[in-house]
Short mmCIF file of C-alpha atoms and ligand atoms in Angstrom, two decimals:
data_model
loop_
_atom_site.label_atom_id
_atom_site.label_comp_id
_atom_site.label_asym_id
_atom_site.label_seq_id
_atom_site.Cartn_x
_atom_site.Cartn_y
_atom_site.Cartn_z
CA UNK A 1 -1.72 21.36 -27.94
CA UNK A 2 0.46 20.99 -24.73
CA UNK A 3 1.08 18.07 -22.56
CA UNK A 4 -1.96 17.19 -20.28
CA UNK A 5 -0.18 16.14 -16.75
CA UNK A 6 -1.74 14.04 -14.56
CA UNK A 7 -1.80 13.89 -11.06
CA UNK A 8 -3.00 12.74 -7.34
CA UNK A 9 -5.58 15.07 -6.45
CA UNK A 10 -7.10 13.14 -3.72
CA UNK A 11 -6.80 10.79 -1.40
CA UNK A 12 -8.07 8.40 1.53
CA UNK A 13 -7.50 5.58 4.00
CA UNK A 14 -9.40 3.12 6.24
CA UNK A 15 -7.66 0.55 8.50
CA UNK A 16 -9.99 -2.15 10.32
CA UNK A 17 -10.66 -1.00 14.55
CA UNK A 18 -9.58 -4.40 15.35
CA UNK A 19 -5.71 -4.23 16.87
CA UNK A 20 -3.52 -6.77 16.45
CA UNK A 21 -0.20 -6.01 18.86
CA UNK A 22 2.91 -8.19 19.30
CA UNK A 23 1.96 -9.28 22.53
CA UNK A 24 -1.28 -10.68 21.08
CA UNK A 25 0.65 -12.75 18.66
CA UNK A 26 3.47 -14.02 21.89
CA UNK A 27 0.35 -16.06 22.14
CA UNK A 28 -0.24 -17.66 18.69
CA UNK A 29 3.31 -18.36 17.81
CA UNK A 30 7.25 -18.18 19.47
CA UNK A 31 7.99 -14.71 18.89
CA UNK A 32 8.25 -11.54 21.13
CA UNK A 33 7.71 -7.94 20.66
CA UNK A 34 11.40 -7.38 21.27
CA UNK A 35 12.16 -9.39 17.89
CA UNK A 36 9.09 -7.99 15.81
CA UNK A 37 9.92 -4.56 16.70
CA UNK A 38 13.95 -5.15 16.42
CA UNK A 39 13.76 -7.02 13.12
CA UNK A 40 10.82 -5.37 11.41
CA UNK A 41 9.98 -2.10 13.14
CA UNK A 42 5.74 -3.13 13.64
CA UNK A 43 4.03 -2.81 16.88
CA UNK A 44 0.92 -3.56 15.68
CA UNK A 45 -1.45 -4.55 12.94
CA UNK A 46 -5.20 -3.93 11.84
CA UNK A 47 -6.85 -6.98 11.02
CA UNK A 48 -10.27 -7.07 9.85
CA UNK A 49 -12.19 -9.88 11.87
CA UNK A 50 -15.51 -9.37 10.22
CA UNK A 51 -17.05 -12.39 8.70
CA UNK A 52 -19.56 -10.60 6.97
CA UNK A 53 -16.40 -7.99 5.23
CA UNK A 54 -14.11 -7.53 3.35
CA UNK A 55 -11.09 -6.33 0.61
CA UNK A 56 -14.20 -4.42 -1.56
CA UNK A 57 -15.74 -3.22 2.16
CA UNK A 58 -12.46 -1.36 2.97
CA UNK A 59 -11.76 -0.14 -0.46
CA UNK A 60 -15.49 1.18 -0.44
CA UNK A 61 -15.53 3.10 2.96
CA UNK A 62 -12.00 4.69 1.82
CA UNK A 63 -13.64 5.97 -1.41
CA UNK A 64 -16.50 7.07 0.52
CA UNK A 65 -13.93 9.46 2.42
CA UNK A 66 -12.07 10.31 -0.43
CA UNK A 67 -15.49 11.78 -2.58
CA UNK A 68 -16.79 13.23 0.43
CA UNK A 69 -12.92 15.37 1.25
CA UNK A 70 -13.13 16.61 -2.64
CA UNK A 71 -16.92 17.33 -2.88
CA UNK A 72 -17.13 14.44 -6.05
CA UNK A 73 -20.19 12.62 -6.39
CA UNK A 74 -20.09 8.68 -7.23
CA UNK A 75 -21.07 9.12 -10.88
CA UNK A 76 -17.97 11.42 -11.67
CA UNK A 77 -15.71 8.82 -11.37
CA UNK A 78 -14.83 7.45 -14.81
CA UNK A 79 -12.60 4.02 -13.69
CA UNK A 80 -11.60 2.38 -11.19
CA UNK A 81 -8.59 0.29 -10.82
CA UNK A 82 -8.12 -1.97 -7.92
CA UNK A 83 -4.90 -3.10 -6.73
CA UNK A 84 -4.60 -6.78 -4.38
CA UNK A 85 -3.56 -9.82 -3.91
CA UNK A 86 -6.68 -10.32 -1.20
CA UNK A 87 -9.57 -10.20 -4.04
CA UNK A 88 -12.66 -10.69 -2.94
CA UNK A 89 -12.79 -13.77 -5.38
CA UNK A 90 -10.61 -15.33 -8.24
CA UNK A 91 -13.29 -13.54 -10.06
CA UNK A 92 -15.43 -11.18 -11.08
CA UNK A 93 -12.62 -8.40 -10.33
CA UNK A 94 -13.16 -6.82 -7.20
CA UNK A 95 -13.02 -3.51 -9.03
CA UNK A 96 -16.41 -4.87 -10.26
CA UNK A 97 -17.37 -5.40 -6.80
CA UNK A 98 -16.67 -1.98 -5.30
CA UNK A 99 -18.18 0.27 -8.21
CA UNK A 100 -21.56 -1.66 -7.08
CA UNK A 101 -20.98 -1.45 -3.47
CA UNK A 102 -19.80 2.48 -3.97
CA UNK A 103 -22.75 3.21 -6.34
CA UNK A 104 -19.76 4.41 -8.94
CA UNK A 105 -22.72 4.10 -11.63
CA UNK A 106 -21.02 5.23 -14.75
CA UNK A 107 -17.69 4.42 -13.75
CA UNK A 108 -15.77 0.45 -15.50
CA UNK A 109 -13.03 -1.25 -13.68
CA UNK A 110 -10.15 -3.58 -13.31
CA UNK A 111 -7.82 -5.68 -10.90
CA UNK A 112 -4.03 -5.48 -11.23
CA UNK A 113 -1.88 -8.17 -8.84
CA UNK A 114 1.47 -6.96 -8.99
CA UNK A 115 1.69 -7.78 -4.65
CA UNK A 116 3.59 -5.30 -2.77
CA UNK A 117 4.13 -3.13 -6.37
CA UNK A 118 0.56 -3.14 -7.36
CA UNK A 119 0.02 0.27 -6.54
CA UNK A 120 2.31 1.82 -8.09
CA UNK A 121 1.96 -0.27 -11.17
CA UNK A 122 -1.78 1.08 -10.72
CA UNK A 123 -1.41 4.53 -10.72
CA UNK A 124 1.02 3.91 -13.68
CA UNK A 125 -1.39 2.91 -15.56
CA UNK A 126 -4.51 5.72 -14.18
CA UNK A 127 -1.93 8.17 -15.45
CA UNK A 128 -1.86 6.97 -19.29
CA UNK A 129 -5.30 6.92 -19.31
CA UNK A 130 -5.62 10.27 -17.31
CA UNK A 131 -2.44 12.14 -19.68
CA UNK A 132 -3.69 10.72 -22.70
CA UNK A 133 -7.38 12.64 -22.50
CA UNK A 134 -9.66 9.60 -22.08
CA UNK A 135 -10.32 9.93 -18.53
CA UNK A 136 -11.08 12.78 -16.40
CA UNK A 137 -11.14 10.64 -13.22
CA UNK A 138 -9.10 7.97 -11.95
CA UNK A 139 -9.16 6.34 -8.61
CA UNK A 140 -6.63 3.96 -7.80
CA UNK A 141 -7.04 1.46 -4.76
CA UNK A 142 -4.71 -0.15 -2.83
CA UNK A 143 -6.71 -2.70 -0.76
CA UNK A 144 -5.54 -6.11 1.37
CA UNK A 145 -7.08 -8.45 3.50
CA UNK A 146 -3.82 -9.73 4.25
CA UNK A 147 -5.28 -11.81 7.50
CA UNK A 148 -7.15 -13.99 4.93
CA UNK A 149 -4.02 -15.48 3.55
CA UNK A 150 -2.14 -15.58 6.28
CA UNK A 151 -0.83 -18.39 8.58
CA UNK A 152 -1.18 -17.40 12.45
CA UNK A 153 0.93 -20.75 12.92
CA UNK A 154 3.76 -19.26 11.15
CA UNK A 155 5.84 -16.75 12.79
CA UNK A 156 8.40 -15.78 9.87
CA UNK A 157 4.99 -14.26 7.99
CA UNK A 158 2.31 -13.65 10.59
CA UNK A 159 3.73 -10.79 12.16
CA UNK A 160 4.58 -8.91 9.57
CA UNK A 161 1.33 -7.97 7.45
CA UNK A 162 -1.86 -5.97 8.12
CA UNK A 163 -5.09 -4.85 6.65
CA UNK A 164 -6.27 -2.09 5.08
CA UNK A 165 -7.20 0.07 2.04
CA UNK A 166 -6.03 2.86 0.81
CA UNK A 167 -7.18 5.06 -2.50
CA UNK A 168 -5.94 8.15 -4.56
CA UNK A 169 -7.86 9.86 -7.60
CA UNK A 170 -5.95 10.87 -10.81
CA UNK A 171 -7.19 14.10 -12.77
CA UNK A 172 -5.73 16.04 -15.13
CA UNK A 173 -3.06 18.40 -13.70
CA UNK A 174 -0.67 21.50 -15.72
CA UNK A 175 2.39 19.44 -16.91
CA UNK A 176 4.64 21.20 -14.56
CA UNK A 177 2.38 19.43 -11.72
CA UNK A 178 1.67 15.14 -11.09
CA UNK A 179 3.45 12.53 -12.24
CA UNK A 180 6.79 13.13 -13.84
CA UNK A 181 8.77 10.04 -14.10
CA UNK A 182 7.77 6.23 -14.24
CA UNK A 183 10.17 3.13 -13.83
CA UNK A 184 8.81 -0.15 -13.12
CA UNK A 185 10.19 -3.74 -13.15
CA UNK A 186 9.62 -7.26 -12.64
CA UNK A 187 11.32 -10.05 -13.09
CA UNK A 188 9.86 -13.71 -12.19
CA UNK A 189 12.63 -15.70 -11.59
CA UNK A 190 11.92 -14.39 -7.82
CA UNK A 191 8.71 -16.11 -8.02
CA UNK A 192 9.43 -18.89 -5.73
CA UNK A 193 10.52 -16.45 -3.24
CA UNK A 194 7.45 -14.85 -2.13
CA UNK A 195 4.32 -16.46 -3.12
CA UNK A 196 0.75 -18.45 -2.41
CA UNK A 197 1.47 -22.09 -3.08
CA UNK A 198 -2.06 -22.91 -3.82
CA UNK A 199 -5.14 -22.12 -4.71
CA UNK A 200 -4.37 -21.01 -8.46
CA UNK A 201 -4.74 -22.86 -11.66
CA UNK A 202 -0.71 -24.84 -11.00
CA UNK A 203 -2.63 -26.10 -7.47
CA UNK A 204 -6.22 -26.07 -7.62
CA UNK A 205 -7.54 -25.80 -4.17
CA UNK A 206 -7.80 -29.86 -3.15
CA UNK A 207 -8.09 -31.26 0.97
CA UNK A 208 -4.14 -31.93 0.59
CA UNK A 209 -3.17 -27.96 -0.68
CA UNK A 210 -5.74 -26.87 2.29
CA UNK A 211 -4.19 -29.25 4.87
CA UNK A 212 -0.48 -28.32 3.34
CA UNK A 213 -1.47 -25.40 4.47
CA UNK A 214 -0.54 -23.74 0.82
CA UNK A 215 -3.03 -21.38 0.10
CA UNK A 216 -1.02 -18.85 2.92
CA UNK A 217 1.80 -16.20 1.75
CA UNK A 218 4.69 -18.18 1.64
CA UNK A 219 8.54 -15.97 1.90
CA UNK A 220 12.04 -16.51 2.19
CA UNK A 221 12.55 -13.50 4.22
CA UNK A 222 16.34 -13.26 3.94
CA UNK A 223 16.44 -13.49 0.06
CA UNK A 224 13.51 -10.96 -0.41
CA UNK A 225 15.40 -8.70 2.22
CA UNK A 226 18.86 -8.44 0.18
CA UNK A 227 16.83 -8.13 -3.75
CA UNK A 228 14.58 -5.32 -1.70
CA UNK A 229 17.61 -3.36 -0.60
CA UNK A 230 19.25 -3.78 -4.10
CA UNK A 231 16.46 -3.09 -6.17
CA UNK A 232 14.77 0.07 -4.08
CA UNK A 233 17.67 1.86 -4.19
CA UNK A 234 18.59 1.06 -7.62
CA UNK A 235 15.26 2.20 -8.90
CA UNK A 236 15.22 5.63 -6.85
CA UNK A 237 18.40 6.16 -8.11
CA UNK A 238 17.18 5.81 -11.77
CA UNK A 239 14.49 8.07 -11.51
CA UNK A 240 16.67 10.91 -9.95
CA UNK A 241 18.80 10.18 -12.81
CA UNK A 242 16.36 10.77 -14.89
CA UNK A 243 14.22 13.73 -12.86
CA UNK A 244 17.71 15.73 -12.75
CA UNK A 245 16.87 15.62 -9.06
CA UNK A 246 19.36 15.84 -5.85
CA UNK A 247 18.67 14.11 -2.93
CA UNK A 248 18.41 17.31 -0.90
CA UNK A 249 15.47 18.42 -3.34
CA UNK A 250 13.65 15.68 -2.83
CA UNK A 251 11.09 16.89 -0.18
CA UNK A 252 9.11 13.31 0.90
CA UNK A 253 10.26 9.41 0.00
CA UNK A 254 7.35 7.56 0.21
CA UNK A 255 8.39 4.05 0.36
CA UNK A 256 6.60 0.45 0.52
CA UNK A 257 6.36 -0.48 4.50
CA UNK A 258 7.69 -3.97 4.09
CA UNK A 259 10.41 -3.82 7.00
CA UNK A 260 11.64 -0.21 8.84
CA UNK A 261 15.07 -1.76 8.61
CA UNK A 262 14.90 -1.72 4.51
CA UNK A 263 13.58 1.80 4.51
CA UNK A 264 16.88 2.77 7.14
CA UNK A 265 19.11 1.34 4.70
CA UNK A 266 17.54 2.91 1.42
CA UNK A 267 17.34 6.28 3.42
CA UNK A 268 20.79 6.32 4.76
CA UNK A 269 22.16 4.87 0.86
CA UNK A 270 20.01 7.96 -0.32
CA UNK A 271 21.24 10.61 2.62
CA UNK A 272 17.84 11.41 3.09
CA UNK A 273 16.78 12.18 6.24
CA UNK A 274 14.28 10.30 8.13
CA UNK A 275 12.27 13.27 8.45
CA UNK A 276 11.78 13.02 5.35
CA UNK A 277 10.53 9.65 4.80
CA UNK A 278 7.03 8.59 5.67
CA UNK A 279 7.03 6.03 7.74
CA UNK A 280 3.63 4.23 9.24
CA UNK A 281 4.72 1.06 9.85
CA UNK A 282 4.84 0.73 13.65
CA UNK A 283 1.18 0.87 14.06
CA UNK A 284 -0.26 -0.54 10.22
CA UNK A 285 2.24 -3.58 9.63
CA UNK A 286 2.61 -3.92 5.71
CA UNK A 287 -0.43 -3.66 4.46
CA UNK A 288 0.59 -4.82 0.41
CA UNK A 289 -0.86 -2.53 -1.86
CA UNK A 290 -1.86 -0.61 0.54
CA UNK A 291 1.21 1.05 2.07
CA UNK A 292 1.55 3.62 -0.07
CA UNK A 293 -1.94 5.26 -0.33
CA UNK A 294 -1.96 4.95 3.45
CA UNK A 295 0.96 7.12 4.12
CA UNK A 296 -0.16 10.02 1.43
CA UNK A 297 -3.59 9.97 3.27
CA UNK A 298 -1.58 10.41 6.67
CA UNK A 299 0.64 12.70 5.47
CA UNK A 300 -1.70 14.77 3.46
CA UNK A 301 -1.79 17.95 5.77
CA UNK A 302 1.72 18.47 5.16
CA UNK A 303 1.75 18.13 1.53
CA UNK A 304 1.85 21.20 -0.63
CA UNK A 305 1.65 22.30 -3.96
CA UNK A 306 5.04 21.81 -6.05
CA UNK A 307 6.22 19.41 -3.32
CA UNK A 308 8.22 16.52 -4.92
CA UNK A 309 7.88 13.01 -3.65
CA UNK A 310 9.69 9.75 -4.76
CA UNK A 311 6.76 6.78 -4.22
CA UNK A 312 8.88 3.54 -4.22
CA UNK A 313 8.20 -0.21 -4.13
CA UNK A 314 9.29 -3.43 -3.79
CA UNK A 315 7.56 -6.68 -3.85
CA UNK A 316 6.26 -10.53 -4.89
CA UNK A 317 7.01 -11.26 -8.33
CA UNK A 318 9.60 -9.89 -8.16
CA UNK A 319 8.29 -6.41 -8.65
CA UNK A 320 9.69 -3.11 -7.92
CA UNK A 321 8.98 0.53 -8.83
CA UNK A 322 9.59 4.28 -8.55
CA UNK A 323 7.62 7.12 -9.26
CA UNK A 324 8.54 10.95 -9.09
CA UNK A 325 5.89 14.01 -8.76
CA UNK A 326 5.30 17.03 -8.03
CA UNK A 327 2.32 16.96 -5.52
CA UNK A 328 -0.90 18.96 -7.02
CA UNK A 329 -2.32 20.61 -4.38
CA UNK A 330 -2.16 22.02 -0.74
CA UNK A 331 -3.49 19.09 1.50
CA UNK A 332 -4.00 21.72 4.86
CA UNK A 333 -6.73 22.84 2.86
CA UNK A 334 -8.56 20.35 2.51
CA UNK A 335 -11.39 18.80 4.88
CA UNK A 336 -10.42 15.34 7.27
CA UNK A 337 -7.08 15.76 5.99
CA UNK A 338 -4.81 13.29 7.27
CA UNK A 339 -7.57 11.32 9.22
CA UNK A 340 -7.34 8.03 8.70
CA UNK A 341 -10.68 6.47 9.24
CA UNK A 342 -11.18 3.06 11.65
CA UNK A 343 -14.83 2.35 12.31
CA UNK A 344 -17.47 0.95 10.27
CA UNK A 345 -19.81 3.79 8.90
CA UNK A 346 -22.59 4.71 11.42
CA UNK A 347 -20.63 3.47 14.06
CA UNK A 348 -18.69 5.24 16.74
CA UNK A 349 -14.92 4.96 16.08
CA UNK A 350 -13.96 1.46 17.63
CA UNK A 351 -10.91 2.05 19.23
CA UNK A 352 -10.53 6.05 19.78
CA UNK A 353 -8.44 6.49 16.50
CA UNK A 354 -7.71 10.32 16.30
CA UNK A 355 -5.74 11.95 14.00
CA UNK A 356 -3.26 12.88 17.01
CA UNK A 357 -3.03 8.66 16.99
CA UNK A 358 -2.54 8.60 13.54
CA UNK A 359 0.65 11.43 13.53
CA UNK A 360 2.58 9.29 15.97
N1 LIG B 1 10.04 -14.17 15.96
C1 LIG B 1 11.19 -14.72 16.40
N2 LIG B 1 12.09 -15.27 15.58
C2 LIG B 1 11.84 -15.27 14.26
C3 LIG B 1 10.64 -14.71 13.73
C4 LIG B 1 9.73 -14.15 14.65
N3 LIG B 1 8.57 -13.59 14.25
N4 LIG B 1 10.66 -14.86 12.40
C5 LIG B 1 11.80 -15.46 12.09
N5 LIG B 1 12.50 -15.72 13.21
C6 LIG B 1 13.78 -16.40 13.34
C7 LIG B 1 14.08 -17.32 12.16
O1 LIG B 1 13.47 -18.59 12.35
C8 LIG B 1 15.58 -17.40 12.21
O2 LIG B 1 15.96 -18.31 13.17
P1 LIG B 1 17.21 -19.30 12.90
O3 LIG B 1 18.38 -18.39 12.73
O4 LIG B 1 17.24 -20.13 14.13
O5 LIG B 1 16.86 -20.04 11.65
C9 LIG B 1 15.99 -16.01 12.69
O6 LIG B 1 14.81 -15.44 13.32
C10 LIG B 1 16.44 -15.09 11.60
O7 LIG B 1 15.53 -15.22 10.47
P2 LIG B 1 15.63 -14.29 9.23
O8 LIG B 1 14.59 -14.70 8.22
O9 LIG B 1 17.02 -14.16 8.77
O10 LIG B 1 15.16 -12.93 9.89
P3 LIG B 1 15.31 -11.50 9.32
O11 LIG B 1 16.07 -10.67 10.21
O12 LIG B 1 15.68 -11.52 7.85
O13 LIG B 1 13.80 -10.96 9.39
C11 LIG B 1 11.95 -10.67 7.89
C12 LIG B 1 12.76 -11.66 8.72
C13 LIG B 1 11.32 -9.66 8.82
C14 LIG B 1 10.85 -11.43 7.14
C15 LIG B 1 12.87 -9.95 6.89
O14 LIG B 1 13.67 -10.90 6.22
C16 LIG B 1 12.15 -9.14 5.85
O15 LIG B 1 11.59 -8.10 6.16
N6 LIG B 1 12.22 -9.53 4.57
C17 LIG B 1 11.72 -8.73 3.45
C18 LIG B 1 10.25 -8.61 3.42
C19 LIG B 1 9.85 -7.85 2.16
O16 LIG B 1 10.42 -6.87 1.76
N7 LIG B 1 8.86 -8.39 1.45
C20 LIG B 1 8.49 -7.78 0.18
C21 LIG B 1 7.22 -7.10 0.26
S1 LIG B 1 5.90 -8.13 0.76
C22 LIG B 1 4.94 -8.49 -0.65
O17 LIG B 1 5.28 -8.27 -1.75
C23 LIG B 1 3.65 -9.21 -0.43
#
């Protein structure tokens, strides 16, 4: 019997209405639009403000979208495997958590923290289950409430990350189709880089860690910066390797939105084009796990069958990652394509999100 391929066969995104712009953060901490948008490329941010929601909420009303585009109902999902750093709680997995609040019925599930990485790492893992005939369907989430670990006090994080939630499913696809080459990395020496002081089992949440203020991402922007450059294009540069592929075959680099100035530099190392590099950014912020699944749902009606896309990553950890495939199907077929939701369901869209917003 052949090789069963697997592959991305649908996706979906939902961003919180709530806007978060530079010029609303002048006013928490001394920073400017000028510098945010110099030194990072973000205009704004979605933050999700509710109380009463949150990282299972977003992942939910993106899976919602997701069934309803490919006509699935809740029960023929199989497993679901949710990517964060934002759980809903240290546990029971938030995976747990949205197959309940979805109604996915027959389908198990699991958390993976690999920050900034995680979804790739995820749909690493959808894919062995997927290729190796124990699954039929997959759905990997990428979903952060960034705002809850983040310190408005502290300009060299605040203004960088955003909330969101974005998901893919993984069926079985012909060989020639899906996911063709993995590399993935880590290394935790970088650790101390990039990380949540507190709040684990090292620093137990106590009055100090909470007045410390250590239960907040913590980074050394400049060292992450240079290992992100390094790494990224190191990785993408494997899997070519590997994939037999020139650069000018390569038809979309999806890369992690951690800083537009890292994505230049990969681009340029890689003479790619920018038109060839999705890009979101400006108006999302980095979103963690949830860059990546973001961009794919934006970019969706563009997408065709055979297309070949390098997904890419860098994060916390350290982590980093590539992934090559050939995309499964054509995404201007397929209903809401591209339209990433913003309002709560049975509500009116909050802040006039259209998809002619979202393509700018
Ligand atoms: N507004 C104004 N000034 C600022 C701000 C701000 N928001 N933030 C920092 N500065 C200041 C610094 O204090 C510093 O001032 P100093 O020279 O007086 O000390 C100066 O700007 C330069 O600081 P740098 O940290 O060198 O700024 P840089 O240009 O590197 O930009 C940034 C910082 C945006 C964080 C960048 O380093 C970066 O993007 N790093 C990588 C992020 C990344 O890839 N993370 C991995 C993924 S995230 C994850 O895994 C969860």
């Amino acid at each position: 019997m052949g090789r069963r391929g697997a592959g991305i066969t649908a996706v979906a995104g939902w961003v919180p209405p709530t806007v978060l712009t530079n010029f609303h953060l002048e006013k928490f901490v001394e920073t400017s639009d000028t510098w945010i948008r110099e030194r990072t490329g973000i205009r704004e941010r979605r933050i999700l403000v509710e109380r009463d929601r949150t990282t299972s909420d977003m992942a939910v009303y993106a899976i919602h979208q997701l069934l309803r585009k490919r006509g699935l109902a809740p029960e023929d999902i199989d497993l679901v495997i949710c990517c964060t750093v934002t759980p809903d709680h240290v546990f029971p997995a938030t995976a747990n958590i949205i197959c309940d609040k979805a109604g996915l019925r027959r389908a198990w599930g699991f958390d993976l923290e690999a920050a900034c990485s995680g979804f790739l790492y995820g749909l690493a893992c959808a894919v062995q289950f997927v290729q190796n005939g124990m699954y039929e369907r997959v759905l990997v989430v990428g979903a952060e409430r960034m705002s809850a670990i983040m310190n408005y006090h502290d300009r060299t994080t605040c203004v960088i990350f955003g909330d969101g939630a974005g998901v893919v499913l993984v069926e079985p696809v012909v060989p020639e189709l899906g996911v063709q080459v993995i590399r993935l990395y880590s290394d935790g020496s970088g650790r101390h880089a990039l990380f949540q002081k507190a709040g684990g089992a090292l620093h137990p949440p106590t009055i100090e860690t909470v007045l410390n203020r250590e239960h907040y991402v913590y980074q050394e922007g400049r060292a992450v910066f240079g290992h992100a450059v390094r790494r990224f294009t190191e990785v993408i540069e494997e899997v070519m390797d590997v994939a037999g592929l020139r650069s000018e075959e390569i038809d979309w680099l999806v890369p992690h939105q951690a800083n537009l100035r890292i994505i230049k530099a990969v681009a340029r190392t890689l003479r790619l084009p920018m038109e060839k590099v999705m890009v979101n950014i400006h108006k999302f912020g980095n979103t963690t796990s949830a860059t990546i699944p973001l961009c794919l749902a934006e970019w969706e009606p563009r997408l065709r069958t055979g297309d070949r896309l390098i997904l890419a990553t860098f994060g916390g950890g350290f982590t980093w990652g590539a992934i090559y495939l050939r995309w499964a199907y054509d995404g201007s077929l397929v209903p809401e394509s591209g339209r990433i939701l913003d309002a709560f369901p049975g509500e009116g869209t909050a802040n006039g999100q259209t998809e002619e917003k979202n393509s700018d």
